[in-house]
Structures are given as C-alpha cells and as structure tokens.
Short mmCIF file of C-alpha atoms in Angstrom, two decimals:
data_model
loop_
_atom_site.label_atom_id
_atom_site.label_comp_id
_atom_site.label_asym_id
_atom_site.label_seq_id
_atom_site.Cartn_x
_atom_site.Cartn_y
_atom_site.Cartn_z
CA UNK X 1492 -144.67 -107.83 65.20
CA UNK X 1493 -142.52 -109.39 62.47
CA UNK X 1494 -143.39 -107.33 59.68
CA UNK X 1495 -142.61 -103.98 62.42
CA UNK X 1496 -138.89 -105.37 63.12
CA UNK X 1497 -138.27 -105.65 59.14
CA UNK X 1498 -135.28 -107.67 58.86
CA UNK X 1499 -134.33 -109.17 62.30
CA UNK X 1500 -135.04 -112.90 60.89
CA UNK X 1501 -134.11 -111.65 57.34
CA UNK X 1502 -130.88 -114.19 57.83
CA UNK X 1503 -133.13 -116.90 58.74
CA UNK X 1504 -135.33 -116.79 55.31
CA UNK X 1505 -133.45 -119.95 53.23
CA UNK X 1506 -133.85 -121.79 57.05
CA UNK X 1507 -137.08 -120.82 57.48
CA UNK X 1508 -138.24 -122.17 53.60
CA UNK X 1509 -136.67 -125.36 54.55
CA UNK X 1510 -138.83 -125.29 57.71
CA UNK X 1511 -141.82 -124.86 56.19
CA UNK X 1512 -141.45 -127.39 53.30
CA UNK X 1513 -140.93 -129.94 56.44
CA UNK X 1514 -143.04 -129.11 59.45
CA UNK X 1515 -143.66 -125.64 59.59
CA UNK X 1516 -141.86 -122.88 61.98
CA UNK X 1517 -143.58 -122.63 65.62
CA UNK X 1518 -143.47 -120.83 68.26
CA UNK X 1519 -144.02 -122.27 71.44
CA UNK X 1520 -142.28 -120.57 74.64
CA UNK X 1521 -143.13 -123.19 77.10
CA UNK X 1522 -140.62 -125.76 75.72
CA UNK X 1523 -137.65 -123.39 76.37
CA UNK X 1524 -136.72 -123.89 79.93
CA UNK X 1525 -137.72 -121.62 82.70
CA UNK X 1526 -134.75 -119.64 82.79
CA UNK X 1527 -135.71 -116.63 84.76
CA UNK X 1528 -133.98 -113.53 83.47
CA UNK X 1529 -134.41 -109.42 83.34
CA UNK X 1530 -133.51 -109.57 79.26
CA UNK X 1531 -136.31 -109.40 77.91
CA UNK X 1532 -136.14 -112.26 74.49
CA UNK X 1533 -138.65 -112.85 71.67
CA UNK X 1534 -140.80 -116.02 71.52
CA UNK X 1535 -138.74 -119.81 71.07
CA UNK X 1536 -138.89 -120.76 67.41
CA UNK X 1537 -138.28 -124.00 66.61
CA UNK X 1538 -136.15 -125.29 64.24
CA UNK X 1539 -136.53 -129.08 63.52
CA UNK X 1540 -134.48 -129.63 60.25
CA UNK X 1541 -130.43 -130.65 59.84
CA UNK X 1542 -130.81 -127.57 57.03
CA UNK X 1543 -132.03 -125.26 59.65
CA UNK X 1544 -129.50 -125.85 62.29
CA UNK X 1545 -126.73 -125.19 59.45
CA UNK X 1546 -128.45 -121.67 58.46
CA UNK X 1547 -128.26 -120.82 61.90
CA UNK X 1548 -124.61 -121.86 61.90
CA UNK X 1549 -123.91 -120.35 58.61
CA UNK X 1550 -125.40 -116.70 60.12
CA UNK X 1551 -123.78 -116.35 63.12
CA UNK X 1552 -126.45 -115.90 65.44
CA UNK X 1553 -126.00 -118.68 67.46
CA UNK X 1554 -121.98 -117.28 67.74
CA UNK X 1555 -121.20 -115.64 70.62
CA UNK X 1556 -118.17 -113.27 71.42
CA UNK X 1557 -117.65 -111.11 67.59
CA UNK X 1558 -120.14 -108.20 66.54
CA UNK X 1559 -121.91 -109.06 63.45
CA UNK X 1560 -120.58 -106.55 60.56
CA UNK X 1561 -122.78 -103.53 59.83
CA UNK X 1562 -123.33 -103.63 55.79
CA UNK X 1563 -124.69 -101.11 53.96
CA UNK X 1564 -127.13 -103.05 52.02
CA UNK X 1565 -129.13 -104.16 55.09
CA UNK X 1566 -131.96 -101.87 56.51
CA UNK X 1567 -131.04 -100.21 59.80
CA UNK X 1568 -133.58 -102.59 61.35
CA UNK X 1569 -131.47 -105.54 60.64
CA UNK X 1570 -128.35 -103.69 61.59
CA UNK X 1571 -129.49 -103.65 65.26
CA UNK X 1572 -130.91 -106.56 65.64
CA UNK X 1573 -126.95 -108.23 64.01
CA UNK X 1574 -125.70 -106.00 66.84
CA UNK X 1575 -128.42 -106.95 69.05
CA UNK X 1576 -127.72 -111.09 68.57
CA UNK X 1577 -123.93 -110.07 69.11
CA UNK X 1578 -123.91 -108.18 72.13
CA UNK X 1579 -126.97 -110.60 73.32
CA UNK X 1580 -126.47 -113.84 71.94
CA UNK X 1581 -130.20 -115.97 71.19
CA UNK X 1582 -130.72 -119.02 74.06
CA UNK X 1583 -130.80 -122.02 72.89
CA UNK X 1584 -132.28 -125.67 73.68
CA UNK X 1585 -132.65 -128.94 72.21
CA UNK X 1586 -135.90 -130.97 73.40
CA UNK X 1587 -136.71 -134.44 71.97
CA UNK X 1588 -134.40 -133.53 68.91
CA UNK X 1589 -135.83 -130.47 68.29
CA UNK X 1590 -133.54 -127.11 68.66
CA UNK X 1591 -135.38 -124.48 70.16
CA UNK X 1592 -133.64 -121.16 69.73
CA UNK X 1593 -134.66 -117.79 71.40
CA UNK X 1594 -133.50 -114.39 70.05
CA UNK X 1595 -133.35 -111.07 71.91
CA UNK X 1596 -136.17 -109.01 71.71
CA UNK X 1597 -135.38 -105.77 69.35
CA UNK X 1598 -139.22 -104.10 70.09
CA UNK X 1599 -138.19 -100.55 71.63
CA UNK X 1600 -139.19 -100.08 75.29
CA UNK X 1601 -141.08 -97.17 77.01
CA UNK X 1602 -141.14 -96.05 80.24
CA UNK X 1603 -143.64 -98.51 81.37
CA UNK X 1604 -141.28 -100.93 80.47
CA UNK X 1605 -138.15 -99.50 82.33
CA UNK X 1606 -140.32 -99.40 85.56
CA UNK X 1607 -141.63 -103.01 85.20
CA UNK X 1608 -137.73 -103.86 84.64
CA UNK X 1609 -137.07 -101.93 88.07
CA UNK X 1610 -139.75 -103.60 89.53
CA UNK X 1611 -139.04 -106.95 88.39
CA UNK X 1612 -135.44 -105.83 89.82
CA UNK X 1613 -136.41 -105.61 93.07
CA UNK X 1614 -139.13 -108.37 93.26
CA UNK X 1615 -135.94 -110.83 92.22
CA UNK X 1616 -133.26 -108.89 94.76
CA UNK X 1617 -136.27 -109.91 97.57
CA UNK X 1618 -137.57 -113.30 95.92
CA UNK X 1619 -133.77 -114.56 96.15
CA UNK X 1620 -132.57 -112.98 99.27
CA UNK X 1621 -129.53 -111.47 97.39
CA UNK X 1622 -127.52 -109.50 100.26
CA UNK X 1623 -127.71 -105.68 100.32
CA UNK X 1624 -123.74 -105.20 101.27
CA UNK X 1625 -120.85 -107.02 100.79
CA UNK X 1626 -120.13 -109.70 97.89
CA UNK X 1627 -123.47 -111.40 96.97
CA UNK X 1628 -123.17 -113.45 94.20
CA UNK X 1629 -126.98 -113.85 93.37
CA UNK X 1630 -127.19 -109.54 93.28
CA UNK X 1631 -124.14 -109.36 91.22
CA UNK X 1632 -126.10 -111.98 88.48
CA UNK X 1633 -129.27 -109.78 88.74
CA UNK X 1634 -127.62 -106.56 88.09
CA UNK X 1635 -125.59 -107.81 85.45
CA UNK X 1636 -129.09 -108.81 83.36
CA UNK X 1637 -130.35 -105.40 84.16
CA UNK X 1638 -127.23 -104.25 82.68
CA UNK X 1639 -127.99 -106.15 79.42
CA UNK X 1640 -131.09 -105.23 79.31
CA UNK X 1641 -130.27 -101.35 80.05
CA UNK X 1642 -128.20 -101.96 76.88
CA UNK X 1643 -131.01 -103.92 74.62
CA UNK X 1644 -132.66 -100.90 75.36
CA UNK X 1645 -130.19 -98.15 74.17
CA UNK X 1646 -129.16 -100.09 71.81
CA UNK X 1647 -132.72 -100.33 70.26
CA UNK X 1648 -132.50 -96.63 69.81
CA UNK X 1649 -128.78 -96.01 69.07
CA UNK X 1650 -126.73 -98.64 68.16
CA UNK X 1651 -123.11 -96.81 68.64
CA UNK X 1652 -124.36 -95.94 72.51
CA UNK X 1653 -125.24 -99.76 72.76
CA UNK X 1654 -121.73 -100.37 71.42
CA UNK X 1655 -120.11 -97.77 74.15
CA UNK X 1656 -122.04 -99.68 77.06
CA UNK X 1657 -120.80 -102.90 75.90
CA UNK X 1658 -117.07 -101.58 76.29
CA UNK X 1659 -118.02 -100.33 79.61
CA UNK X 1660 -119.48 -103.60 80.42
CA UNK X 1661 -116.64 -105.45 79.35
CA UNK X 1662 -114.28 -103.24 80.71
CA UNK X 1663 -115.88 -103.24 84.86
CA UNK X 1664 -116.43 -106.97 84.55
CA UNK X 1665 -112.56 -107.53 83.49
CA UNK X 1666 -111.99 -104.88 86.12
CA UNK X 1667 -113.81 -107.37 88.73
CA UNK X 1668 -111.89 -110.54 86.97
CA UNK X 1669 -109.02 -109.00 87.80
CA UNK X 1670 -110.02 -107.94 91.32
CA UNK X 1671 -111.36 -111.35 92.13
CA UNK X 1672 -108.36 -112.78 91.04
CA UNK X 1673 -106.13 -110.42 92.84
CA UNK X 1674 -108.45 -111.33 95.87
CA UNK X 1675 -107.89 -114.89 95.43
CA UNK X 1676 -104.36 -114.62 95.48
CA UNK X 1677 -104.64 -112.69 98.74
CA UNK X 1678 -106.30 -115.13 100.65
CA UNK X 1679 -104.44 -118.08 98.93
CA UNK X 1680 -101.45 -115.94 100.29
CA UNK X 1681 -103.09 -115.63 103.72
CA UNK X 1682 -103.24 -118.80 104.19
CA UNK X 1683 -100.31 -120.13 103.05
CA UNK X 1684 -99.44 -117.55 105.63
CA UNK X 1685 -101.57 -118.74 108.36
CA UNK X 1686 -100.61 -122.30 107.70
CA UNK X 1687 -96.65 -121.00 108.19
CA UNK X 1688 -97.30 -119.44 110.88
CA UNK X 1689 -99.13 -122.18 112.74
CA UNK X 1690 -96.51 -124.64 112.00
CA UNK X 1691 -93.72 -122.06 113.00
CA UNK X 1692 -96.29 -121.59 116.42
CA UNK X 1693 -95.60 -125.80 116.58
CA UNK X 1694 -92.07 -125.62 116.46
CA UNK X 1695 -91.82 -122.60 118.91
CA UNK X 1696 -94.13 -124.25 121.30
CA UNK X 1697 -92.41 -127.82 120.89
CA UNK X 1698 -88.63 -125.54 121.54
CA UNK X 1699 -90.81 -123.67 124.40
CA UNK X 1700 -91.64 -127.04 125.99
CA UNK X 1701 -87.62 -128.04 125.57
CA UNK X 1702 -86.36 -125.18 126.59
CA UNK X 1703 -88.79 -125.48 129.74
CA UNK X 1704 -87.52 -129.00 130.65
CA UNK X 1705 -84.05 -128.14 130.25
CA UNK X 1706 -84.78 -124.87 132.56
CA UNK X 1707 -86.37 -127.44 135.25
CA UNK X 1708 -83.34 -129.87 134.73
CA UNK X 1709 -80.96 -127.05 135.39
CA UNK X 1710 -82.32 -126.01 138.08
CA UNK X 1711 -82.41 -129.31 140.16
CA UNK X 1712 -78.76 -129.38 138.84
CA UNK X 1713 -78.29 -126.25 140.68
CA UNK X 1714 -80.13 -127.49 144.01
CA UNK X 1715 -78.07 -130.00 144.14
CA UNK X 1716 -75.05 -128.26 143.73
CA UNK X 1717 -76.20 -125.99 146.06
CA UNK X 1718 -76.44 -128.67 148.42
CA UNK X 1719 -73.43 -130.38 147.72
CA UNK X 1720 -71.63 -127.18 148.79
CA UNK X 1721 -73.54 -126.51 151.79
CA UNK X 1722 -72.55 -129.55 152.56
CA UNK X 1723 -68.90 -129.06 152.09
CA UNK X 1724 -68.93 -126.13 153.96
CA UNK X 1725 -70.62 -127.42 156.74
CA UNK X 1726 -68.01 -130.34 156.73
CA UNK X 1727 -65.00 -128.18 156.54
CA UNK X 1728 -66.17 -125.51 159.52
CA UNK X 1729 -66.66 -128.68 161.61
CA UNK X 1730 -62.91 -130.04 160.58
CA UNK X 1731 -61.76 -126.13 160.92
CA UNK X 1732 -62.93 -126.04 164.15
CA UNK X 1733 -61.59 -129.22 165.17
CA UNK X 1734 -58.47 -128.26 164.07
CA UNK X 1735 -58.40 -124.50 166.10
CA UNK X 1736 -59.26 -126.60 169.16
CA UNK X 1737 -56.59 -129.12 168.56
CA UNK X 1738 -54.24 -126.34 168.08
CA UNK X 1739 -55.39 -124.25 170.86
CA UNK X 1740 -54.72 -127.88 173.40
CA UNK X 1741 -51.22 -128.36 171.61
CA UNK X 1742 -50.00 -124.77 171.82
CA UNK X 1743 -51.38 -124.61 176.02
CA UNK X 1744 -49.31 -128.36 176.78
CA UNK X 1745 -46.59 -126.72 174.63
CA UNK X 1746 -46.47 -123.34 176.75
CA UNK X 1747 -47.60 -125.31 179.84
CA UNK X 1748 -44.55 -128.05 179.01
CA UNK X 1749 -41.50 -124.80 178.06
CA UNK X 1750 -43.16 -123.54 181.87
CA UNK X 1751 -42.33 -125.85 183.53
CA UNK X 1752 -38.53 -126.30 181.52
CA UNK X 1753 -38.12 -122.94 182.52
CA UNK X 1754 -39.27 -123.69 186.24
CA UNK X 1755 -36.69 -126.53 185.98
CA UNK X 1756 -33.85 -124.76 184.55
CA UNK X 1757 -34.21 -122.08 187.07
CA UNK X 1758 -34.21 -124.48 189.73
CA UNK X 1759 -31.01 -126.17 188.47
CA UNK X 1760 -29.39 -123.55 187.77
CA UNK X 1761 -29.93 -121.52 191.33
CA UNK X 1762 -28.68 -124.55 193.10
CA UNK X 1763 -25.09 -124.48 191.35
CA UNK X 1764 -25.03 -120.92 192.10
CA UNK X 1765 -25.40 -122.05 195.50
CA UNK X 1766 -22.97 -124.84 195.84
CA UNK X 1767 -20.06 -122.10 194.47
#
C-alpha cells in the first residue's frame, strides 16, 4: 500500500529514520480514539521522538488552513496527497506521551466504495436520529464529512476539481455563517423586541388599572353630584311652592282687604250724598 501511493510519506523520511533508530514506526489504529467519521483516513502511525514531532512541524502536515505548494520536482502522487493533507488535515492524538497522527487516506475509491459511503450515510442519519427537516445539527455534521469525503475522492483523481469543491465548500459554509449569524441577530432582535413589548404591556396595564380607578372615582364624584342637585332641586320646588302659596294667601287678604275699603268708601261716601 505504501510503495502504490509513492510519495505521500515522502516528507516524513528524515522523521521516520529518526523513528526507527529509536523505537521503530507502528501502526496501531486502536490507540487513536473512536472518532466516528465518513472520511475515510489511513492507519495511526506513531511518532514517539521530540525529532519526529519537529519533522511533522517542519512539513506542514499537521497545519491546517493553507494548501501545500504544488512543486514540480515532486511526483504527482505526492502532489495530491500535499493537497490531500491541506484540504483534509491528518488527526492527531497524544497517548501516554506518544503522538499518534492519522493522515487521510489517498487510495482511489470505486463504486463499491461510494455505495458503502451512502450506506454508512444513512446507517449514521438513523443510528443518531438526525432530523429529516428543519435545522438538525447532528445531519448538518454528517453531510458535511460526506462532503469531505466526496472531495478525497475527486480529488484522488483530479486535483484542480478537488480544489473547485473546496471553494464551493468554503463558500456554502460561509454562506451558512453568515445566515446563522444573520439568524441570530433576528431572534436576539425578537426578543429584545418581545422583552419591550412586555414591559410596554406592564406599563399600559399598570396606566389601564389607573385610568380604571380614576374612571370609578369619577364616577362616584358624579353620583354624588348628581345627588347633591337632586337634592337642591327638590329643596327649592318645596321653598318655590311655599312661596306661590304664600303669595297666593297675601294677594287674596290684599284683594279681600281693598274689598272691603271699597265697600267702606262707598258706604261713606253715599251717606254724605245723603245728608246734602
């Protein structure tokens, strides 16, 4: 298998002298955490020596974000597995002092292998109950390593169309960044929102319950005025009437009084008449 990828660990060589003048490299998978994952990776080597550690420093495969430079000198074997480590950086893991590093796997896949992937796809979408609509973080992770893998894949056999699906990788997951963020902010601003409006909805219910007892104050303020002149009116029909009777008693003695002047004056002045 190592002699068929040519130089994927050609980088390695000085670190991989140094390992064998110490303890020998060896490959042992089981000490590399079960980190379940659709990428499919090589075998963990381990690398036990300070010297080793620095060569994989000094190569760049365990850096992550920068593409490793395509030279001419290097077989186009090598050239896609430095693209490979780039796009996919190796895992790594450090177990009782020993570093434990796992590259990506730069063997070509068949068909067999893209329906296993599928498979596997499904068997993980079911195994961890990852939601069929709607935001599902645990089906967003699994397609995303399907992604990568898609791209080990192509990039196996073409490393400029692995180089074109890592820009459209990295372009839909800033597009998502930027949606999640823009999401964020909504609901940060809906609640800011719906904390606003439920302390406006205190004050307005605190001014309703105000308003109400100044409504029910005025009222009673009105009863009582109502009574009050009810009351007045009442009091002044009774003096009114009074009064008309009063009137009505002075004005009959008055006519019944100038009667009986005018009876008088008659009667004194007929008897003068009558003594002339």
């Amino acid at each position: 298998g190592d002699d068929a990828r040519g130089g994927r660990t050609s980088a390695l060589s000085p670190a991989r002298g140094t390992c064998r003048s110490f303890a020998g490299q060896r490959r042992h998978p089981a000490m590399i955490p079960p980190v379940s994952t659709l990428v499919k990776y090589d075998a963990a080597q381990s690398i036990t020596t300070t010297n080793d550690k620095r060569a994989m420093m000094s190569t760049g495969t365990m850096k992550k974000g920068t593409l490793a430079p395509i030279e001419g000198a290097k077989t186009g074997a090598s050239q896609t597995e430095d693209i490979l480590n780039s796009i996919l950086p190796p895992r790594s893991h450090e177990s009782d002092g020993t570093l434990w590093v796992q590259n990506v796997s730069a063997t070509p896949a068949t068909r067999l292998d893209v329906i296993n992937l599928q498979e596997k796809l499904d068997a993980q979408l079911q195994a961890r109950q990852a939601r069929e609509t709607g935001i599902c973080p645990v089906r967003e992770e699994l397609y995303a390593q399907c992604f990568d893998e898609l791209i080990r894949q192509v990039t196996i056999n073409c490393a400029e169309r692995g180089l074109l699906l890592l820009r459209v990788r990295d372009e839909a997951r800033m597009s998502i960044a930027a949606y999640q963020t823009l999401y964020e902010s909504s609901v940060a601003f809906g609640m800011r929102k719906a904390l606003g409006g439920e302390q406006g909805k205190s004050d307005a219910e605190a001014r309703i319950a105000h308003l109400e007892g100044r409504e029910a104050d005025l009222e009673r303020q009105v009863a009582e005025l109502k009574a009050r002149c009810e009351s007045i009116e009442r009091r002044e029909a009774e003096r009114r009437e009074e009064e008309e009777k009063r009137h009505a008693e002075e004005v009959g003695f008055m006519q019944k009084s100038n009667k009986q002047l005018k009876q008088q004056l008659e009667k004194f002045l007929s008897a003068e008449k009558n003594a002339k």
